[in-house]
């Protein structure tokens, strides 16, 4: 199935998976995992999982709509269980999202920040040492990096 989802649908899937497996994540962790999911999905399929854009913030990529949804929690863990996922019937999407989530969710949030700051990454290409602070990360960068 090659359906594109919203960043919010993918975020809900991640939050739900983490809460159900007793490893909830913070908003900062969620932002970075969501970014890694988009990168990995592009690498594996040559396409985007969702069209919603990230912005290049100082501490890495942020999807503003998802960020605002959980901003009131500050650095606390998100313990919400949504039950039922828009990705449930999409084996490729679920596999990518679940494997990336399980790989990164237990990492220290600052390790995740460092991992998003890799030279040549979509965040790095947009942030440009602060000149692109809060600029939209072009989704084409994910597709460019798919072969990397």
mmCIF file of C-alpha atoms in Angstrom:
data_model
loop_
_atom_site.group_PDB
_atom_site.id
_atom_site.type_symbol
_atom_site.label_atom_id
_atom_site.label_comp_id
_atom_site.label_asym_id
_atom_site.label_seq_id
_atom_site.Cartn_x
_atom_site.Cartn_y
_atom_site.Cartn_z
ATOM 1 C CA UNK A 1 0.000 0.000 0.000
ATOM 2 C CA UNK A 2 1.493 3.357 -0.987
ATOM 3 C CA UNK A 3 -0.797 5.693 0.899
ATOM 4 C CA UNK A 4 0.642 8.812 2.415
ATOM 5 C CA UNK A 5 -0.348 9.572 5.962
ATOM 6 C CA UNK A 6 -0.357 12.740 7.989
ATOM 7 C CA UNK A 7 2.546 13.367 10.354
ATOM 8 C CA UNK A 8 -0.042 13.332 13.125
ATOM 9 C CA UNK A 9 -1.232 9.816 12.192
ATOM 10 C CA UNK A 10 2.339 8.553 12.210
ATOM 11 C CA UNK A 11 3.067 10.325 15.511
ATOM 12 C CA UNK A 12 -0.012 8.747 17.098
ATOM 13 C CA UNK A 13 1.196 5.334 15.939
ATOM 14 C CA UNK A 14 4.626 5.976 17.508
ATOM 15 C CA UNK A 15 3.170 7.288 20.780
ATOM 16 C CA UNK A 16 0.734 4.381 20.970
ATOM 17 C CA UNK A 17 3.447 1.771 20.295
ATOM 18 C CA UNK A 18 5.754 3.256 22.922
ATOM 19 C CA UNK A 19 3.040 3.539 25.577
ATOM 20 C CA UNK A 20 1.768 -0.001 24.945
ATOM 21 C CA UNK A 21 5.316 -1.373 25.227
ATOM 22 C CA UNK A 22 5.963 0.618 28.431
ATOM 23 C CA UNK A 23 8.655 2.816 26.859
ATOM 24 C CA UNK A 24 6.893 6.174 26.432
ATOM 25 C CA UNK A 25 8.762 9.006 24.743
ATOM 26 C CA UNK A 26 8.904 12.764 25.264
ATOM 27 C CA UNK A 27 7.915 15.297 22.633
ATOM 28 C CA UNK A 28 11.587 15.901 21.823
ATOM 29 C CA UNK A 29 12.164 12.176 21.309
ATOM 30 C CA UNK A 30 8.984 11.900 19.244
ATOM 31 C CA UNK A 31 10.130 14.703 16.939
ATOM 32 C CA UNK A 32 13.444 13.026 16.237
ATOM 33 C CA UNK A 33 11.924 9.561 15.787
ATOM 34 C CA UNK A 34 9.359 11.003 13.364
ATOM 35 C CA UNK A 35 12.230 12.541 11.370
ATOM 36 C CA UNK A 36 14.171 9.253 11.319
ATOM 37 C CA UNK A 37 11.002 7.453 10.219
ATOM 38 C CA UNK A 38 10.620 9.798 7.251
ATOM 39 C CA UNK A 39 14.292 9.268 6.326
ATOM 40 C CA UNK A 40 14.136 5.485 6.613
ATOM 41 C CA UNK A 41 10.860 5.217 4.722
ATOM 42 C CA UNK A 42 12.381 7.275 1.869
ATOM 43 C CA UNK A 43 15.441 4.998 1.827
ATOM 44 C CA UNK A 44 13.356 1.827 1.711
ATOM 45 C CA UNK A 45 10.607 2.909 -0.673
ATOM 46 C CA UNK A 46 11.903 5.945 -2.562
ATOM 47 C CA UNK A 47 8.844 7.896 -1.398
ATOM 48 C CA UNK A 48 7.595 9.907 1.546
ATOM 49 C CA UNK A 49 5.460 8.469 4.330
ATOM 50 C CA UNK A 50 3.807 11.845 4.924
ATOM 51 C CA UNK A 51 3.750 15.210 3.167
ATOM 52 C CA UNK A 52 3.770 17.393 6.298
ATOM 53 C CA UNK A 53 7.044 19.299 6.543
ATOM 54 C CA UNK A 54 9.567 19.623 9.314
ATOM 55 C CA UNK A 55 11.207 22.877 10.327
ATOM 56 C CA UNK A 56 14.907 23.192 11.162
ATOM 57 C CA UNK A 57 15.063 24.314 14.793
ATOM 58 C CA UNK A 58 18.184 24.697 16.918
ATOM 59 C CA UNK A 59 17.799 21.272 18.530
ATOM 60 C CA UNK A 60 16.938 19.500 15.307
ATOM 61 C CA UNK A 61 13.940 18.925 13.093
ATOM 62 C CA UNK A 62 10.459 19.680 14.396
ATOM 63 C CA UNK A 63 7.103 18.944 12.816
ATOM 64 C CA UNK A 64 5.196 21.991 14.129
ATOM 65 C CA UNK A 65 1.689 20.485 14.242
ATOM 66 C CA UNK A 66 2.828 17.425 16.166
ATOM 67 C CA UNK A 67 5.018 19.579 18.401
ATOM 68 C CA UNK A 68 2.077 21.788 19.371
ATOM 69 C CA UNK A 69 -0.082 18.758 20.138
ATOM 70 C CA UNK A 70 2.284 17.652 22.917
ATOM 71 C CA UNK A 71 3.958 20.958 23.867
ATOM 72 C CA UNK A 72 1.950 21.301 27.066
ATOM 73 C CA UNK A 73 3.723 18.217 28.427
ATOM 74 C CA UNK A 74 7.125 19.901 28.329
ATOM 75 C CA UNK A 75 9.778 17.200 28.715
ATOM 76 C CA UNK A 76 7.418 14.668 30.301
ATOM 77 C CA UNK A 77 6.765 11.305 28.707
ATOM 78 C CA UNK A 78 3.689 10.940 26.497
ATOM 79 C CA UNK A 79 1.626 8.117 27.960
ATOM 80 C CA UNK A 80 -1.407 8.334 25.681
ATOM 81 C CA UNK A 81 -2.734 5.125 24.146
ATOM 82 C CA UNK A 82 -4.741 5.795 21.017
ATOM 83 C CA UNK A 83 -5.709 2.239 20.126
ATOM 84 C CA UNK A 84 -6.074 1.530 16.455
ATOM 85 C CA UNK A 85 -3.638 2.976 13.972
ATOM 86 C CA UNK A 86 -4.148 4.402 10.503
ATOM 87 C CA UNK A 87 -1.034 2.425 9.566
ATOM 88 C CA UNK A 88 -2.378 -0.919 10.817
ATOM 89 C CA UNK A 89 -3.224 -2.332 7.387
ATOM 90 C CA UNK A 90 -0.014 -1.072 5.749
ATOM 91 C CA UNK A 91 2.697 -3.650 6.423
ATOM 92 C CA UNK A 92 5.525 -1.599 4.898
ATOM 93 C CA UNK A 93 4.705 1.589 6.785
ATOM 94 C CA UNK A 94 4.107 -0.240 10.076
ATOM 95 C CA UNK A 95 7.332 -2.209 9.752
ATOM 96 C CA UNK A 96 9.438 0.891 9.068
ATOM 97 C CA UNK A 97 7.792 2.986 11.782
ATOM 98 C CA UNK A 98 7.950 0.227 14.394
ATOM 99 C CA UNK A 99 11.576 -0.733 13.708
ATOM 100 C CA UNK A 100 12.819 2.883 13.685
ATOM 101 C CA UNK A 101 10.837 3.644 16.842
ATOM 102 C CA UNK A 102 12.190 0.637 18.697
ATOM 103 C CA UNK A 103 15.730 1.484 17.620
ATOM 104 C CA UNK A 104 15.689 5.092 18.849
ATOM 105 C CA UNK A 105 13.133 5.406 21.664
ATOM 106 C CA UNK A 106 15.456 4.348 24.484
ATOM 107 C CA UNK A 107 18.231 6.716 23.401
ATOM 108 C CA UNK A 108 18.988 9.790 25.462
ATOM 109 C CA UNK A 109 17.108 12.727 23.900
ATOM 110 C CA UNK A 110 20.377 14.650 23.418
ATOM 111 C CA UNK A 111 21.847 11.669 21.556
ATOM 112 C CA UNK A 112 18.857 11.935 19.224
ATOM 113 C CA UNK A 113 19.508 15.650 18.752
ATOM 114 C CA UNK A 114 23.129 14.896 17.841
ATOM 115 C CA UNK A 115 22.029 12.189 15.393
ATOM 116 C CA UNK A 116 19.784 14.660 13.533
ATOM 117 C CA UNK A 117 22.651 17.135 13.177
ATOM 118 C CA UNK A 118 24.682 14.918 10.840
ATOM 119 C CA UNK A 119 26.516 16.867 8.135
ATOM 120 C CA UNK A 120 24.567 16.806 4.876
ATOM 121 C CA UNK A 121 21.310 15.668 6.487
ATOM 122 C CA UNK A 122 18.034 17.400 5.554
ATOM 123 C CA UNK A 123 18.183 19.323 8.855
ATOM 124 C CA UNK A 124 21.806 20.388 8.279
ATOM 125 C CA UNK A 125 21.135 21.465 4.691
ATOM 126 C CA UNK A 126 18.316 23.697 5.921
ATOM 127 C CA UNK A 127 19.623 24.974 9.263
ATOM 128 C CA UNK A 128 22.978 26.095 7.807
ATOM 129 C CA UNK A 129 24.573 27.037 11.116
ATOM 130 C CA UNK A 130 21.506 28.974 12.253
ATOM 131 C CA UNK A 131 20.823 30.939 9.070
ATOM 132 C CA UNK A 132 17.871 28.649 8.371
ATOM 133 C CA UNK A 133 16.504 28.564 11.938
ATOM 134 C CA UNK A 134 12.779 27.706 11.787
ATOM 135 C CA UNK A 135 12.878 27.361 7.983
ATOM 136 C CA UNK A 136 10.903 24.555 6.376
ATOM 137 C CA UNK A 137 12.970 21.492 5.495
ATOM 138 C CA UNK A 138 12.251 20.713 1.853
ATOM 139 C CA UNK A 139 10.764 17.207 1.642
ATOM 140 C CA UNK A 140 12.846 16.678 -1.513
ATOM 141 C CA UNK A 141 15.916 16.482 0.771
ATOM 142 C CA UNK A 142 14.581 13.204 2.182
ATOM 143 C CA UNK A 143 14.308 11.812 -1.321
ATOM 144 C CA UNK A 144 17.799 13.120 -2.219
ATOM 145 C CA UNK A 145 19.210 11.342 0.840
ATOM 146 C CA UNK A 146 17.314 8.128 0.099
ATOM 147 C CA UNK A 147 20.286 6.723 -1.810
ATOM 148 C CA UNK A 148 22.767 7.637 0.971
#
